[in-house]
């Protein structure tokens, strides 16, 4: 089987005061993670490159470590959540930190490219450090609530061993498979949707404002567009997997025309339309390849060609 999924249970399985965890990185997300661990009653040790970010957590009972090496020594499990894999490695590769981590487990919850996860995992293996990679798919406000979404990849036994502590974060936890780059790969694909959709919305706001429509006036209709997407995504994804490219109700030739109207209207207002022009160019290329009667999802197949 490609992947196994395990949904979170309602209880953490940890009795207050019995478990422990270290959190490295106290940006908004690291602080949210540490806060949820504290709320769940875990002995929580924290460290951040720039001192002072632990003040509120320490006031609530966290132990503020003076160094990353001291922090990782305090717990069997260290969760690291910083800006990217470069920062993760910058912290972990420090001699005393790597030495202290030998035989312990690191769960990375920083975002980054799958290659970053693979490189960090190789380094960890070479240093006798047990390593799981992960990604958080929801904002800081969801951490510690049922709405949090956490993805993991790496050795399943390691995941199962540390699941009781991870459950303290509440939310849904899913192990996607043993290939260590898999959580980061999901993260990248999902963030691709988030940022291109957000860029589309920012652009739509600019065009609407140029036409005298306020953000508040547009938003209910924008939410309507967002609401029609889930079944469309489901259909396209299944059709792509099955090699079915039929575009009966909305052929690419019609989509291209709609895209051109958007770009022309933007440009008439002096608003950069390069994002829509790029989408339009991709769609036109796909039509030129003979797929004009296919659906929009044919673009995914064409983009993936060598
Ligand atoms: P950032 O992505 O801005 O990360 C800030 C943290 O990274 C701080 O602890 C900062 O330390 C540390 N850092 C940056 N560069 C280095 C470095 N070279 N060496 C050591 N530490 C470094 O903020 P977030 O906390 O919000 O995000 C952390 C991770 O969580 C990111 O990968 C992000 O994509 C992910 N995430 C965040 C979400 C959110 O809503 N915020 C949602 C989902 C995922 P310092 O204080 O010293 O600068």
GROMACS .gro file of N, CA and C and ligand atoms in nm, residues 24-33 47-51 53 80-91 108-112 135-143 149 187 191, ligand 1:
model
  183
   24UNK      N    1   1.202   2.348   1.916
   24UNK     CA    2   1.306   2.439   1.866
   24UNK      C    3   1.241   2.529   1.762
   25UNK      N    4   1.252   2.658   1.781
   25UNK     CA    5   1.191   2.754   1.689
   25UNK      C    6   1.064   2.810   1.750
   26UNK      N    7   1.069   2.940   1.780
   26UNK     CA    8   0.953   3.003   1.845
   26UNK      C    9   0.904   3.122   1.763
   27UNK      N   10   0.887   3.098   1.633
   27UNK     CA   11   0.812   3.193   1.551
   27UNK      C   12   0.664   3.174   1.588
   28UNK      N   13   0.574   3.234   1.511
   28UNK     CA   14   0.431   3.219   1.543
   28UNK      C   15   0.388   3.071   1.553
   29UNK      N   16   0.437   2.987   1.459
   29UNK     CA   17   0.394   2.847   1.462
   29UNK      C   18   0.460   2.770   1.576
   30UNK      N   19   0.590   2.790   1.595
   30UNK     CA   20   0.659   2.720   1.706
   30UNK      C   21   0.595   2.756   1.840
   31UNK      N   22   0.561   2.882   1.857
   31UNK     CA   23   0.496   2.924   1.984
   31UNK      C   24   0.359   2.857   1.998
   32UNK      N   25   0.285   2.846   1.888
   32UNK     CA   26   0.153   2.781   1.895
   32UNK      C   27   0.168   2.633   1.933
   33UNK      N   28   0.270   2.567   1.876
   33UNK     CA   29   0.293   2.425   1.907
   33UNK      C   30   0.329   2.409   2.055
   47UNK      N   31   1.335   2.653   2.287
   47UNK     CA   32   1.455   2.730   2.251
   47UNK      C   33   1.430   2.801   2.118
   48UNK      N   34   1.487   2.918   2.104
   48UNK     CA   35   1.478   2.992   1.978
   48UNK      C   36   1.613   3.062   1.953
   49UNK      N   37   1.649   3.073   1.825
   49UNK     CA   38   1.778   3.137   1.791
   49UNK      C   39   1.788   3.275   1.854
   50UNK      N   40   1.686   3.357   1.833
   50UNK     CA   41   1.685   3.491   1.893
   50UNK      C   42   1.624   3.480   2.033
   51UNK      N   43   1.699   3.519   2.134
   51UNK     CA   44   1.646   3.505   2.270
   51UNK      C   45   1.525   3.596   2.294
   53UNK      N   46   1.198   3.519   2.281
   53UNK     CA   47   1.069   3.478   2.224
   53UNK      C   48   0.996   3.376   2.313
   80UNK      N   49   1.095   2.045   1.567
   80UNK     CA   50   1.160   2.166   1.517
   80UNK      C   51   1.067   2.232   1.415
   81UNK      N   52   1.046   2.363   1.435
   81UNK     CA   53   0.956   2.437   1.345
   81UNK      C   54   1.014   2.575   1.319
   82UNK      N   55   1.091   2.584   1.212
   82UNK     CA   56   1.154   2.711   1.173
   82UNK      C   57   1.122   2.739   1.026
   83UNK      N   58   1.189   2.840   0.970
   83UNK     CA   59   1.144   2.890   0.841
   83UNK      C   60   1.161   2.792   0.725
   84UNK      N   61   1.267   2.710   0.728
   84UNK     CA   62   1.291   2.615   0.617
   84UNK      C   63   1.397   2.512   0.659
   85UNK      N   64   1.428   2.417   0.567
   85UNK     CA   65   1.523   2.311   0.600
   85UNK      C   66   1.664   2.365   0.624
   86UNK      N   67   1.698   2.473   0.555
   86UNK     CA   68   1.830   2.533   0.577
   86UNK      C   69   1.845   2.573   0.724
   87UNK      N   70   1.740   2.634   0.778
   87UNK     CA   71   1.743   2.675   0.919
   87UNK      C   72   1.743   2.553   1.011
   88UNK      N   73   1.668   2.450   0.973
   88UNK     CA   74   1.664   2.326   1.053
   88UNK      C   75   1.806   2.271   1.063
   89UNK      N   76   1.871   2.258   0.948
   89UNK     CA   77   2.005   2.200   0.949
   89UNK      C   78   2.104   2.290   1.021
   90UNK      N   79   2.085   2.423   1.004
   90UNK     CA   80   2.174   2.516   1.073
   90UNK      C   81   2.171   2.494   1.224
   91UNK      N   82   2.055   2.461   1.276
   91UNK     CA   83   2.042   2.437   1.421
   91UNK      C   84   2.096   2.298   1.458
  108UNK      N   85   1.045   1.708   1.228
  108UNK     CA   86   1.047   1.839   1.165
  108UNK      C   87   0.907   1.879   1.122
  109UNK      N   88   0.865   1.997   1.165
  109UNK     CA   89   0.735   2.050   1.119
  109UNK      C   90   0.754   2.183   1.046
  110UNK      N   91   0.875   2.205   0.993
  110UNK     CA   92   0.901   2.324   0.910
  110UNK      C   93   0.865   2.289   0.766
  111UNK      N   94   0.824   2.388   0.689
  111UNK     CA   95   0.792   2.366   0.547
  111UNK      C   96   0.919   2.368   0.463
  112UNK      N   97   0.912   2.304   0.348
  112UNK     CA   98   1.025   2.311   0.254
  112UNK      C   99   1.009   2.209   0.145
  135UNK      N  100   0.450   1.824   0.806
  135UNK     CA  101   0.406   1.955   0.756
  135UNK      C  102   0.274   1.989   0.824
  136UNK      N  103   0.255   2.117   0.847
  136UNK     CA  104   0.131   2.165   0.909
  136UNK      C  105   0.053   2.237   0.800
  137UNK      N  106  -0.071   2.196   0.779
  137UNK     CA  107  -0.148   2.250   0.667
  137UNK      C  108  -0.250   2.355   0.709
  138UNK      N  109  -0.248   2.398   0.834
  138UNK     CA  110  -0.349   2.493   0.882
  138UNK      C  111  -0.281   2.604   0.963
  139UNK      N  112  -0.348   2.719   0.982
  139UNK     CA  113  -0.283   2.832   1.051
  139UNK      C  114  -0.262   2.810   1.201
  140UNK      N  115  -0.186   2.899   1.260
  140UNK     CA  116  -0.151   2.888   1.404
  140UNK      C  117  -0.275   2.879   1.493
  141UNK      N  118  -0.382   2.948   1.453
  141UNK     CA  119  -0.502   2.952   1.536
  141UNK      C  120  -0.569   2.814   1.549
  142UNK      N  121  -0.534   2.721   1.460
  142UNK     CA  122  -0.595   2.588   1.465
  142UNK      C  123  -0.519   2.493   1.557
  143UNK      N  124  -0.396   2.532   1.595
  143UNK     CA  125  -0.312   2.439   1.671
  143UNK      C  126  -0.371   2.423   1.812
  149UNK      N  127  -0.434   2.040   1.101
  149UNK     CA  128  -0.405   1.928   1.009
  149UNK      C  129  -0.254   1.909   1.000
  187UNK      N  130   0.286   1.897   0.101
  187UNK     CA  131   0.289   2.037   0.146
  187UNK      C  132   0.307   2.131   0.028
  191UNK      N  133   0.038   2.390  -0.097
  191UNK     CA  134   0.070   2.534  -0.093
  191UNK      C  135   0.066   2.596  -0.232
  307LIG     P1  136   0.866   3.166   1.009
  307LIG     O1  137   0.847   3.080   0.889
  307LIG     O2  138   0.895   3.307   0.985
  307LIG     O3  139   0.980   3.102   1.102
  307LIG     C1  140   1.028   3.174   1.212
  307LIG     C2  141   1.120   3.086   1.291
  307LIG     O4  142   1.232   3.043   1.212
  307LIG     C3  143   1.179   3.162   1.409
  307LIG     O5  144   1.192   3.073   1.517
  307LIG     C4  145   1.315   3.204   1.355
  307LIG     O6  146   1.410   3.230   1.456
  307LIG     C5  147   1.352   3.076   1.283
  307LIG     N1  148   1.463   3.093   1.192
  307LIG     C6  149   1.464   3.160   1.075
  307LIG     N2  150   1.587   3.152   1.017
  307LIG     C7  151   1.663   3.079   1.101
  307LIG     C8  152   1.797   3.035   1.098
  307LIG     N3  153   1.878   3.062   0.995
  307LIG     N4  154   1.843   2.961   1.201
  307LIG     C9  155   1.763   2.931   1.306
  307LIG     N5  156   1.635   2.968   1.315
  307LIG    C10  157   1.585   3.041   1.213
  307LIG     O7  158   0.736   3.164   1.102
  307LIG     P2  159   0.639   3.050   1.156
  307LIG     O8  160   0.677   3.019   1.295
  307LIG     O9  161   0.500   3.097   1.132
  307LIG    O10  162   0.660   2.924   1.063
  307LIG    C11  163   0.744   2.817   1.096
  307LIG    C12  164   0.719   2.706   0.995
  307LIG    O11  165   0.583   2.665   1.006
  307LIG    C13  166   0.742   2.751   0.850
  307LIG    O12  167   0.807   2.651   0.778
  307LIG    C14  168   0.601   2.773   0.799
  307LIG    O13  169   0.591   2.753   0.659
  307LIG    C15  170   0.524   2.666   0.877
  307LIG     N6  171   0.381   2.696   0.886
  307LIG    C16  172   0.340   2.818   0.938
  307LIG    C17  173   0.206   2.849   0.942
  307LIG    C18  174   0.158   2.977   0.999
  307LIG    O14  175   0.035   3.001   0.996
  307LIG     N7  176   0.242   3.062   1.055
  307LIG    C19  177   0.104   2.755   0.886
  307LIG    C20  178   0.158   2.629   0.842
  307LIG    C21  179   0.292   2.603   0.840
  307LIG     P3  180   1.439   3.383   1.498
  307LIG    O15  181   1.327   3.421   1.590
  307LIG    O16  182   1.572   3.376   1.562
  307LIG    O17  183   1.439   3.466   1.371
   0.00000   0.00000   0.00000
